[in-house]
């Protein structure tokens, strides 16, 4: 009887298990294995090289550059998109004229593919005749080559990311704001508390779980979304806007150095796992006030 | 009921016909599109015309994005055992495809007479990036050279002869200075020159290197590069000086894709870009423009570029022979003339230029002849083993010099060291 239950359970679980193993676990394990081998070429088979691929990373200046860039990129996109999302959510939560239209407008960037967004922004940034340049021209400022200068390229692509994902995060905040019981607001009104105090003492604590969820997502996005890099800078100029995942793509699919790309992937996954575990175990206790 | 029966019979008959067609030789063919205009529709029109003339062959022409995307997809498909029979990839991908063991040399399937009449008919400049080690790996098709486009109205407004292109490096600086317009606040409203530096800066840069007297950047075996010679450093110094010293080009990295737009919008009076953009610019320009050879310094010079047909491994004999037959047909004078006129790519064989259509086109658009005349001075585009990596090393260092992170001499010395490290295992 016991065995039969197990068999039935296994039969029901099998399709999901096979898919999960085939598309998630097997590639992950294979990537770890590949990172210890050299890249096979048609004329040369792969050989076991141990930690060579990892040792190469230590020497690799572009890798170092990508790590630093990614750290800057994450340090800006995470707080900026969370703050912008909250500000937009609070704004379109209140009773204002054209609320539905504003909500739609704020959400639009999320619906657009990032590639399309990047193409639009590429023309905003064009030196001389892009939108920003026209505006700067009216203000009497000299033109700048935003994505073509190493000082500004990384920040130019960072701005696109914040613009593109803030609308998505806004939806979660909007949902969270609507779960706050109106009785709290009424009680606060009777007590004569200011909107700022109400936000600080009631709203913000109550939407903390949402903030955690969003910040975890923003962290993953900071490493995961590089679509706009393809369109706007290709990591340039001289690797000024190189991000880790784009570097992995470049090694793996442009240079076909799949072994080195595997090693880089392992590093990225370990990094993300550490950050994710940290956020959940450390912050989770705080936001749920246990 | 009767109606349904009729439909059913018709459907069955149709299925029988398609089943018969499916028994014929089926080819898969990957092609990229790297320029404006409607090149994808032209390719599909060609395969349709071929299939109409050869009912026993079906060709599935698959548009696969940019050159880089197409290479990625072809290599991935080949590794997965589903290689297409044909692919148009960059001519410079030759060494990578040999290294990955994914392509067949064409020579093994051709008779001596065909080698002479067919392979021998292509311009030698194009064959330099199509042959190595005594074998032919690519058939030139989507080939180009960079040319300059200049805005005749802007020339006239600046007091220059609208019909004379800058012929030398010094000319370009002199013309560019006259063409760079600034408003009262000192902001530039029209730049003299635009040499784009994103995407594949090493390609246009090879043009500067060639005109500075060096025959390309690598040896024919694809194992040595020559990045730190005085000719190369001098070319980079000139490129950097256009923005830094002469202030006739916008500073920083200039986008490749936006370059035709910059020309059409009057942002730049002279641009460097591929001759493959000719049709695009011709159909969208609201002003009179000229097409010219790249300016010379020590000598005239330009790199060839663009894509070749590659014969992929893993097909049966029947498919391989059908693929070769299709490529022969596609490069025959009439088809190649259609293709060249529709896109602006350089017709890769002398006999194409002798067709009536091509003659008429050349009379109507003299700009189309520039790229062909330039072939006499053409050098191969940078092509080596580990090609994309070597090219990226070059591109990064060109960018570093343009944005002022390194001096031109330092950048090219670094590029040489990094490239030597990668290529040493191939020597």
XYZ file of C-alpha atoms in Angstrom:
717
model
C 0.000 0.000 0.000
C 2.772 2.346 1.049
C 4.714 1.613 -2.137
C 1.676 2.218 -4.288
C 1.156 5.685 -2.820
C 4.729 6.487 -3.520
C 4.462 5.297 -7.098
C 1.366 7.386 -7.733
C 2.966 10.418 -6.157
C 6.040 9.901 -8.269
C 3.963 9.569 -11.419
C 2.283 12.884 -10.706
C 5.547 14.578 -9.852
C 7.521 13.123 -12.733
C 6.629 15.639 -15.488
C 7.527 18.619 -13.322
C 10.638 16.892 -11.985
C 11.865 15.999 -15.459
C 11.374 19.534 -16.715
C 12.939 21.048 -13.627
C 15.899 18.721 -13.814
C 16.315 18.982 -17.597
C 16.133 22.749 -17.836
C 17.421 23.921 -14.466
C 19.479 21.432 -12.491
C 21.208 19.547 -15.267
C 22.481 22.712 -17.057
C 23.602 24.135 -13.714
C 25.573 21.022 -12.831
C 26.992 20.825 -16.361
C 28.102 24.454 -16.136
C 30.017 23.761 -12.940
C 31.692 20.739 -14.573
C 32.493 22.681 -17.781
C 34.168 25.416 -15.793
C 36.969 22.970 -14.938
C 37.611 22.001 -18.555
C 39.109 23.888 -21.471
C 36.913 24.999 -24.376
C 36.493 22.365 -27.058
C 37.022 23.510 -30.635
C 36.093 21.463 -33.666
C 39.692 20.450 -34.106
C 40.691 20.202 -30.401
C 38.762 18.330 -27.718
C 38.351 19.746 -24.214
C 40.923 18.827 -21.596
C 40.697 18.999 -17.808
C 42.353 22.199 -16.605
C 41.351 22.325 -12.942
C 41.114 25.855 -11.549
C 42.766 27.481 -14.601
C 39.618 29.275 -15.730
C 39.194 30.777 -12.268
C 42.854 31.714 -12.059
C 42.442 33.517 -15.372
C 39.661 35.644 -13.885
C 42.013 36.991 -11.242
C 44.287 38.245 -14.036
C 41.435 39.473 -16.239
C 41.170 43.242 -16.166
C 37.917 43.346 -18.106
C 36.339 40.927 -15.615
C 37.417 43.187 -12.774
C 35.996 46.154 -14.623
C 32.707 44.301 -15.156
C 32.471 43.463 -11.436
C 33.064 47.078 -10.418
C 30.619 48.349 -13.034
C 28.003 45.847 -11.916
C 28.441 46.916 -8.303
C 27.903 50.564 -9.266
C 24.990 49.605 -11.484
C 23.323 47.622 -8.671
C 24.017 50.321 -6.094
C 22.148 52.844 -8.241
C 19.366 50.837 -9.869
C 18.141 49.074 -6.707
C 17.488 52.088 -4.439
C 16.570 54.390 -7.316
C 13.931 52.140 -8.841
C 12.480 51.244 -5.417
C 12.255 54.908 -4.431
C 10.824 55.944 -7.777
C 8.294 53.121 -7.714
C 7.132 54.104 -4.230
C 6.862 57.764 -5.162
C 4.824 56.942 -8.262
C 2.595 54.526 -6.337
C 1.869 57.078 -3.608
C 1.112 59.672 -6.253
C -1.335 57.601 -8.287
C -2.873 56.129 -5.097
C -4.233 59.521 -4.049
C -7.353 60.976 -5.584
C -6.137 63.043 -8.484
C -7.464 63.948 -11.896
C -6.647 61.429 -14.616
C -5.536 58.778 -12.135
C -6.195 55.849 -14.455
C -4.301 57.480 -17.279
C -1.323 58.239 -15.044
C -1.197 54.676 -13.763
C -1.216 53.455 -17.342
C 1.489 55.922 -18.329
C 3.730 54.875 -15.458
C 3.257 51.208 -16.295
C 3.929 51.573 -20.041
C 7.730 51.132 -19.897
C 7.172 47.689 -18.363
C 5.105 46.531 -21.315
C 7.716 47.587 -23.853
C 10.525 45.126 -24.536
C 13.801 46.426 -23.135
C 15.344 46.207 -26.607
C 12.749 48.662 -27.931
C 13.227 50.898 -24.891
C 16.965 50.911 -25.531
C 16.488 51.843 -29.165
C 14.301 54.782 -28.177
C 16.766 55.956 -25.545
C 19.632 55.534 -27.983
C 18.095 58.319 -30.027
C 17.398 60.410 -26.903
C 21.108 60.294 -26.141
C 22.478 60.926 -29.647
C 24.941 63.775 -29.476
C 23.874 66.835 -31.407
C 20.356 65.911 -32.368
C 18.960 63.587 -29.688
C 16.095 64.683 -27.418
C 18.306 65.406 -24.401
C 20.732 67.282 -26.609
C 17.944 69.454 -28.013
C 16.849 70.259 -24.462
C 20.416 71.032 -23.445
C 20.758 73.137 -26.559
C 17.762 75.301 -25.550
C 19.244 75.657 -22.099
C 22.445 76.874 -23.768
C 24.548 73.921 -22.618
C 27.192 72.369 -24.832
C 26.392 68.952 -26.310
C 27.576 65.773 -24.644
C 28.071 62.295 -26.022
C 26.300 60.432 -23.208
C 26.782 56.836 -24.303
C 30.020 57.445 -26.187
C 32.062 58.777 -23.266
C 33.525 56.475 -20.638
C 32.532 58.864 -17.800
C 28.839 58.776 -18.631
C 28.138 55.551 -20.547
C 27.462 53.409 -17.473
C 25.142 56.005 -15.936
C 23.315 56.453 -19.226
C 22.422 52.754 -19.370
C 21.638 52.756 -15.642
C 19.038 55.462 -16.169
C 17.326 53.355 -18.815
C 17.071 50.425 -16.404
C 15.559 52.540 -13.640
C 13.036 54.035 -16.061
C 12.115 50.633 -17.443
C 11.622 48.737 -14.185
C 10.203 51.357 -11.801
C 6.747 51.084 -13.394
C 6.692 47.360 -12.789
C 7.617 47.739 -9.124
C 4.996 50.476 -8.781
C 2.277 47.880 -9.372
C 3.390 45.907 -6.314
C 3.467 49.015 -4.139
C 0.053 50.040 -5.425
C -1.324 46.646 -4.436
C 0.335 46.849 -1.026
C -1.001 50.346 -0.385
C -4.512 49.148 -1.081
C -4.298 46.437 1.566
C -3.737 48.998 4.307
C -7.050 49.071 6.252
C -8.873 52.434 5.891
C -9.635 52.303 9.610
C -6.010 53.084 10.336
C -6.204 56.220 8.243
C -9.455 57.245 9.956
C -7.945 56.660 13.381
C -4.897 58.699 12.404
C -7.148 61.502 11.159
C -8.963 61.600 14.497
C -5.638 61.733 16.311
C -4.671 64.644 14.046
C -1.479 63.042 12.738
C 0.310 64.592 9.780
C 0.521 62.720 6.425
C 4.279 62.455 6.845
C 4.015 60.859 10.278
C 1.301 58.540 8.981
C 3.600 57.423 6.163
C 6.569 56.958 8.451
C 4.780 55.192 11.322
C 2.025 53.268 9.507
C 2.386 52.998 5.721
C 6.130 52.335 5.440
C 6.211 49.579 8.127
C 3.181 47.884 6.583
C 4.633 47.775 3.063
C 8.033 46.524 4.238
C 7.426 42.959 2.997
C 6.691 44.390 -0.458
C 9.870 46.459 -0.289
C 11.823 43.312 0.488
C 10.246 41.477 -2.416
C 10.956 44.358 -4.779
C 14.521 44.815 -3.640
C 15.250 41.112 -4.132
C 13.840 41.420 -7.636
C 15.804 44.576 -8.326
C 18.974 42.838 -7.161
C 18.393 39.926 -9.515
C 17.574 42.356 -12.344
C 20.805 44.230 -11.724
C 22.634 41.083 -12.827
C 20.068 39.621 -15.173
C 18.970 42.399 -17.532
C 21.580 43.418 -20.069
C 19.385 43.656 -23.179
C 19.908 47.395 -23.472
C 23.693 46.959 -23.396
C 23.452 45.048 -26.674
C 21.673 47.922 -28.363
C 23.266 50.921 -26.741
C 26.931 50.391 -25.953
C 28.025 46.751 -26.442
C 29.872 47.190 -23.159
C 31.890 50.089 -24.540
C 33.536 52.501 -24.863
C 36.580 50.498 -23.843
C 34.476 48.382 -21.445
C 33.187 51.407 -19.525
C 29.668 49.958 -19.460
C 30.612 46.258 -19.374
C 28.344 44.306 -17.022
C 28.973 40.781 -15.781
C 26.227 39.012 -17.733
C 27.091 40.821 -20.955
C 30.690 39.767 -20.450
C 29.542 36.158 -20.009
C 27.538 36.426 -23.232
C 30.515 37.889 -25.048
C 32.879 35.155 -23.880
C 30.372 32.390 -24.491
C 28.639 33.342 -27.692
C 30.863 35.828 -29.465
C 34.257 34.344 -28.661
C 32.869 30.806 -28.158
C 35.057 30.393 -25.097
C 32.353 28.372 -23.372
C 34.622 27.072 -20.625
C 35.571 30.535 -19.416
C 31.947 31.632 -19.745
C 30.945 28.673 -17.539
C 33.424 29.692 -14.873
C 32.126 33.265 -14.980
C 28.573 31.969 -14.710
C 29.450 29.947 -11.615
C 30.897 33.079 -10.019
C 27.782 35.080 -10.849
C 25.403 32.437 -9.516
C 27.367 32.074 -6.275
C 27.341 35.842 -5.874
C 23.590 36.086 -6.462
C 22.902 33.143 -4.155
C 24.848 34.813 -1.348
C 23.022 38.111 -1.794
C 19.637 36.390 -2.047
C 20.210 34.212 1.014
C 21.430 37.238 2.938
C 18.375 39.285 2.037
C 15.948 36.524 2.959
C 17.460 35.330 6.204
C 18.595 38.636 7.567
C 16.007 41.092 6.258
C 13.032 38.752 6.425
C 13.125 38.768 10.223
C 13.204 42.538 10.285
C 10.363 43.219 7.871
C 7.972 40.834 9.535
C 8.864 42.236 12.979
C 9.667 38.941 14.597
C -22.277 18.273 -47.030
C -21.330 18.288 -50.659
C -19.376 21.438 -50.064
C -17.488 19.892 -47.177
C -16.642 16.879 -49.290
C -15.267 19.088 -52.008
C -13.134 20.998 -49.538
C -11.919 17.726 -48.100
C -10.927 16.438 -51.527
C -9.187 19.661 -52.383
C -7.302 19.585 -49.100
C -6.225 15.996 -49.685
C -5.033 16.806 -53.181
C -3.129 19.785 -51.837
C -1.576 17.654 -49.102
C -0.489 15.130 -51.724
C 1.217 17.843 -53.733
C 3.018 19.288 -50.745
C 4.037 15.794 -49.637
C 5.585 15.283 -53.047
C 7.416 18.570 -52.803
C 8.634 17.589 -49.356
C 10.275 14.520 -50.873
C 12.456 16.856 -52.916
C 15.756 18.235 -51.698
C 15.225 20.619 -48.809
C 17.735 23.311 -48.005
C 17.999 25.601 -45.021
C 19.732 28.885 -45.538
C 20.565 31.451 -42.829
C 21.036 35.053 -43.836
C 21.692 38.251 -41.878
C 20.843 41.809 -42.779
C 23.293 44.442 -41.641
C 22.192 47.494 -43.600
C 19.054 49.527 -44.053
C 16.736 48.956 -46.957
C 14.774 45.851 -47.712
C 17.506 43.263 -48.197
C 15.477 40.525 -46.471
C 12.650 40.804 -48.995
C 15.153 40.703 -51.852
C 16.695 37.458 -50.576
C 13.287 35.862 -50.212
C 12.413 36.967 -53.721
C 15.580 35.293 -54.965
C 14.904 31.971 -53.260
C 11.329 32.026 -54.570
C 12.573 32.618 -58.103
C 15.080 29.795 -57.783
C 12.437 27.401 -56.503
C 10.121 28.310 -59.363
C 12.867 27.359 -61.823
C 13.899 24.261 -59.829
C 10.743 22.613 -58.504
C 12.637 19.670 -57.020
C 14.431 21.921 -54.529
C 12.887 23.829 -51.654
C 14.890 26.501 -49.899
C 13.919 27.738 -46.488
C 15.562 31.151 -46.236
C 15.697 32.100 -42.563
C 16.386 35.678 -41.561
C 18.691 35.425 -38.550
C 19.304 39.017 -37.446
C 22.702 40.691 -37.412
C 25.913 39.023 -38.552
C 26.813 38.225 -34.944
C 23.385 36.689 -34.300
C 23.630 34.639 -37.475
C 27.046 33.253 -36.554
C 25.803 32.417 -33.063
C 22.783 30.663 -34.472
C 24.711 28.756 -37.139
C 27.297 27.492 -34.650
C 24.620 26.557 -32.112
C 22.563 24.737 -34.737
C 25.624 22.898 -36.039
C 26.599 21.790 -32.529
C 23.071 20.544 -32.006
C 23.284 18.517 -35.218
C 20.848 20.695 -37.207
C 23.243 22.764 -39.258
C 21.743 24.654 -42.182
C 23.149 23.747 -45.581
C 24.108 27.328 -46.341
C 24.771 30.404 -44.286
C 25.878 33.918 -45.088
C 28.387 34.827 -42.405
C 31.074 37.489 -42.241
C 33.964 36.771 -44.562
C 36.179 37.280 -41.495
C 34.469 34.356 -39.726
C 36.403 32.031 -42.036
C 39.061 31.057 -39.478
C 36.517 30.571 -36.703
C 34.427 28.275 -38.892
C 37.524 26.289 -39.874
C 38.623 26.130 -36.244
C 35.189 24.870 -35.194
C 35.296 22.343 -38.080
C 31.854 23.371 -39.294
C 32.383 24.244 -42.966
C 33.418 22.475 -46.161
C 35.768 23.939 -48.762
C 33.957 24.557 -52.046
C 36.894 23.338 -54.173
C 36.202 19.641 -53.469
C 32.886 19.844 -55.320
C 34.010 21.814 -58.356
C 35.737 20.741 -61.551
C 38.919 22.436 -62.670
C 36.932 24.275 -65.341
C 34.426 25.527 -62.761
C 37.242 26.619 -60.476
C 38.618 28.655 -63.332
C 35.401 30.150 -64.643
C 33.367 30.507 -61.447
C 35.749 30.975 -58.514
C 38.238 32.733 -60.802
C 35.566 35.255 -61.829
C 35.319 36.962 -58.433
C 37.325 40.078 -57.717
C 40.665 39.019 -56.165
C 40.238 41.622 -53.405
C 37.181 39.745 -52.160
C 38.874 36.355 -52.401
C 41.609 37.431 -49.986
C 39.200 36.940 -47.083
C 37.620 33.868 -48.693
C 40.597 31.610 -49.260
C 43.325 30.334 -46.956
C 45.606 27.335 -46.919
C 45.016 26.841 -50.659
C 41.255 26.288 -50.296
C 38.147 28.340 -50.955
C 35.908 28.608 -47.877
C 33.597 31.451 -48.814
C 31.774 32.664 -51.935
C 31.542 36.493 -51.967
C 27.970 37.731 -52.018
C 26.960 40.390 -49.506
C 30.240 42.248 -49.914
C 31.037 45.881 -49.449
C 33.724 48.435 -48.920
C 33.439 51.618 -46.886
C 33.002 54.810 -48.866
C 32.406 58.432 -47.968
C 29.093 60.143 -48.584
C 29.102 63.913 -48.751
C 26.292 66.440 -48.648
C 26.584 68.602 -51.799
C 24.320 71.318 -50.430
C 26.458 71.664 -47.320
C 29.558 71.797 -49.538
C 28.080 74.603 -51.632
C 26.987 76.495 -48.502
C 30.528 76.259 -47.107
C 31.970 77.601 -50.364
C 33.425 74.250 -51.448
C 33.039 72.673 -54.884
C 30.031 70.399 -54.425
C 31.348 67.918 -56.992
C 34.791 67.358 -55.472
C 35.245 64.862 -52.685
C 38.118 65.210 -50.227
C 40.839 63.113 -51.860
C 43.477 63.124 -49.131
C 43.674 63.163 -45.350
C 44.683 66.820 -45.463
C 41.731 67.619 -47.735
C 39.373 66.020 -45.284
C 40.670 68.168 -42.441
C 40.492 71.331 -44.597
C 36.998 70.552 -45.895
C 35.874 69.416 -42.465
C 36.981 72.692 -40.927
C 34.960 74.649 -43.491
C 31.963 72.369 -42.966
C 31.856 72.482 -39.163
C 29.286 75.109 -38.231
C 28.816 76.571 -34.772
C 26.007 78.751 -33.423
C 26.488 81.899 -31.339
C 26.931 79.966 -28.100
C 29.641 77.828 -29.700
C 27.556 74.635 -29.971
C 28.132 72.719 -33.181
C 25.131 72.610 -35.521
C 26.873 70.684 -38.259
C 29.950 68.497 -37.940
C 32.418 68.214 -40.786
C 33.120 64.477 -40.587
C 31.679 61.423 -38.889
C 33.671 58.180 -38.720
C 31.523 55.907 -36.532
C 33.361 54.034 -33.805
C 30.786 51.686 -32.275
C 29.905 48.292 -33.679
C 32.969 47.472 -35.736
C 35.387 50.408 -35.525
C 38.308 48.213 -36.626
C 36.757 47.939 -40.094
C 36.764 51.644 -40.925
C 40.057 51.943 -39.107
C 41.554 49.374 -41.509
C 40.717 51.883 -44.253
C 42.875 54.480 -42.543
C 45.645 51.916 -42.065
C 45.496 50.944 -45.755
C 45.652 54.559 -46.907
C 48.591 55.039 -44.563
C 50.432 52.366 -46.560
C 49.944 49.067 -44.701
C 48.384 46.072 -46.457
C 45.860 44.975 -43.829
C 46.298 44.118 -40.174
C 47.027 40.367 -40.249
C 48.833 37.688 -42.261
C 46.958 35.392 -44.655
C 47.276 32.371 -42.340
C 45.373 34.239 -39.630
C 48.085 33.684 -37.028
C 49.911 37.035 -36.873
C 48.664 40.594 -36.437
C 50.496 43.848 -37.073
C 48.953 46.380 -34.706
C 51.928 48.344 -33.413
C 53.599 49.453 -36.666
C 54.204 53.162 -37.371
C 51.529 53.018 -40.126
C 48.859 51.781 -37.701
C 49.817 54.176 -34.926
C 49.850 57.035 -37.449
C 46.360 56.095 -38.652
C 45.047 56.091 -35.091
C 46.723 59.425 -34.361
C 44.942 60.899 -37.380
C 41.586 59.460 -36.304
C 41.984 60.844 -32.788
C 43.104 64.239 -34.070
C 39.851 64.759 -36.006
C 37.946 65.303 -32.768
C 40.701 66.229 -30.320
C 42.841 68.583 -32.371
C 40.880 69.743 -35.415
C 37.444 69.616 -33.723
C 35.697 68.650 -36.948
C 34.211 65.415 -35.569
C 32.040 64.954 -32.483
C 34.048 63.694 -29.490
C 33.535 60.255 -27.938
C 32.268 57.061 -29.503
C 29.971 57.670 -32.474
C 27.244 55.120 -33.103
C 27.478 53.057 -36.277
C 23.742 52.496 -36.698
C 22.817 56.163 -36.272
C 25.337 57.320 -38.875
C 23.056 57.289 -41.957
C 20.462 59.164 -39.863
C 23.084 61.726 -38.861
C 23.887 62.282 -42.525
C 20.249 62.474 -43.643
C 19.425 64.920 -40.821
C 22.337 67.175 -41.721
C 24.168 66.550 -38.451
C 27.305 65.523 -40.345
C 28.337 66.747 -43.786
C 30.702 63.859 -44.604
C 30.187 60.343 -43.276
C 32.139 57.130 -43.571
C 29.978 54.055 -43.875
C 29.458 50.956 -45.987
C 28.491 51.138 -49.632
C 25.715 48.776 -48.515
C 23.908 51.871 -47.223
C 23.747 53.428 -50.688
C 20.192 52.406 -51.513
C 18.976 53.439 -48.060
C 20.560 56.878 -48.323
C 19.535 57.304 -51.948
C 15.874 56.693 -51.160
C 15.805 58.909 -48.050
C 18.089 61.861 -48.777
C 16.296 65.165 -49.286
C 19.424 66.769 -50.714
C 21.963 66.036 -53.423
C 24.833 63.881 -52.204
C 28.056 62.423 -53.569
C 29.775 59.089 -53.017
C 33.558 58.928 -52.994
C 36.536 56.756 -52.190
C 38.099 56.946 -48.757
C 40.651 59.798 -48.682
C 44.233 58.726 -49.352
C 47.385 59.508 -47.427
C 50.410 57.511 -48.610
C 48.145 55.750 -51.110
C 44.407 55.196 -51.625
C 43.057 52.275 -49.639
C 39.989 50.643 -48.160
C 39.152 47.307 -46.542
C 36.679 44.877 -48.042
C 33.937 43.714 -45.740
C 30.639 41.951 -45.576
C 29.445 38.394 -45.924
C 30.195 35.217 -47.848
C 28.229 32.061 -48.540
C 29.538 29.192 -46.408
C 28.865 25.537 -47.114
C 28.068 23.932 -43.781
C 29.058 20.380 -42.856
C 26.488 17.748 -41.989
C 24.316 17.611 -45.120
C 23.912 14.667 -47.465
C 25.487 14.844 -50.937
C 22.261 15.707 -52.675
C 21.707 18.703 -50.401
C 25.295 19.876 -50.748
C 25.123 19.755 -54.532
C 21.786 21.569 -54.556
C 23.203 24.234 -52.229
C 26.177 24.747 -54.547
C 23.872 24.998 -57.523
C 21.796 27.650 -55.765
C 24.875 29.708 -54.913
C 26.107 29.473 -58.505
C 22.722 30.706 -59.653
C 22.615 33.500 -57.056
C 26.040 34.826 -58.078
C 25.299 34.593 -61.818
C 25.255 38.003 -63.531
C 21.486 38.616 -63.727
C 20.750 37.667 -60.114
C 23.822 39.410 -58.736
C 22.858 42.563 -60.637
C 19.361 42.519 -59.090
C 20.859 42.022 -55.666
C 23.437 44.757 -56.068
C 20.904 47.278 -57.355
C 18.381 46.483 -54.626
C 20.870 46.777 -51.758
C 23.930 48.743 -52.827
C 26.303 45.853 -52.104
C 29.194 45.592 -54.562
C 28.544 43.075 -57.324
C 31.377 40.629 -56.600
C 32.185 39.607 -60.197
C 33.329 41.500 -63.247
C 30.699 39.849 -65.498
C 27.854 41.292 -63.400
C 28.938 44.799 -64.314
C 28.684 43.890 -67.987
C 24.943 43.155 -67.815
C 22.618 45.724 -69.343
C 20.784 46.330 -66.084
C 23.994 47.013 -64.216
C 25.256 49.326 -66.955
C 22.029 51.297 -66.851
C 22.149 51.442 -63.059
C 25.763 52.626 -63.038
C 24.841 55.370 -65.490
C 21.959 56.461 -63.272
C 23.819 56.132 -59.938
C 27.503 56.793 -60.546
C 28.070 56.351 -56.804
C 27.620 52.619 -57.309
C 30.828 52.532 -59.345
C 32.953 54.022 -56.589
C 33.111 50.855 -54.540
C 34.132 48.837 -57.587
C 36.910 51.243 -58.504
C 38.042 51.201 -54.901
C 38.516 47.418 -55.092
C 41.767 48.002 -56.980
C 43.209 49.447 -53.752
C 41.386 47.170 -51.322
C 43.020 45.275 -48.467
C 41.483 42.436 -46.440
C 39.497 43.182 -43.309
C 41.120 42.024 -40.060
C 40.622 38.246 -39.994
C 42.430 35.762 -37.759
C 41.846 32.709 -35.629
C 39.841 33.707 -32.534
C 38.665 36.498 -34.839
C 35.954 38.058 -32.667
C 38.279 38.170 -29.665
C 41.153 39.717 -31.624
C 38.799 42.235 -33.224
C 37.396 43.110 -29.800
C 40.920 43.707 -28.476
C 41.486 46.078 -31.409
C 38.111 47.777 -30.954
C 38.627 48.320 -27.215
C 42.004 49.910 -27.803
C 40.759 52.115 -30.632
C 37.982 53.239 -28.287
C 40.471 53.836 -25.492
C 42.476 56.128 -27.776
C 39.384 57.961 -29.051
C 38.098 58.731 -25.566
C 41.575 59.693 -24.388
C 42.242 56.855 -21.925
C 45.438 55.896 -23.766
C 47.750 57.486 -26.299
C 47.471 55.944 -29.788
C 50.945 54.399 -29.468
C 50.154 52.943 -26.045
C 46.779 51.596 -27.221
C 48.271 49.819 -30.222
C 51.167 48.393 -28.191
C 48.636 46.997 -25.689
C 46.531 45.592 -28.530
C 49.555 43.860 -30.041
C 50.496 42.266 -26.702
C 46.980 41.071 -25.979
C 46.524 39.679 -29.500
C 49.891 37.902 -29.414
C 48.882 36.211 -26.160
C 45.695 34.857 -27.748
C 47.229 33.819 -31.071
C 50.393 32.152 -29.736
C 48.754 28.693 -29.589
C 47.934 28.835 -33.308
C 51.491 29.441 -34.457
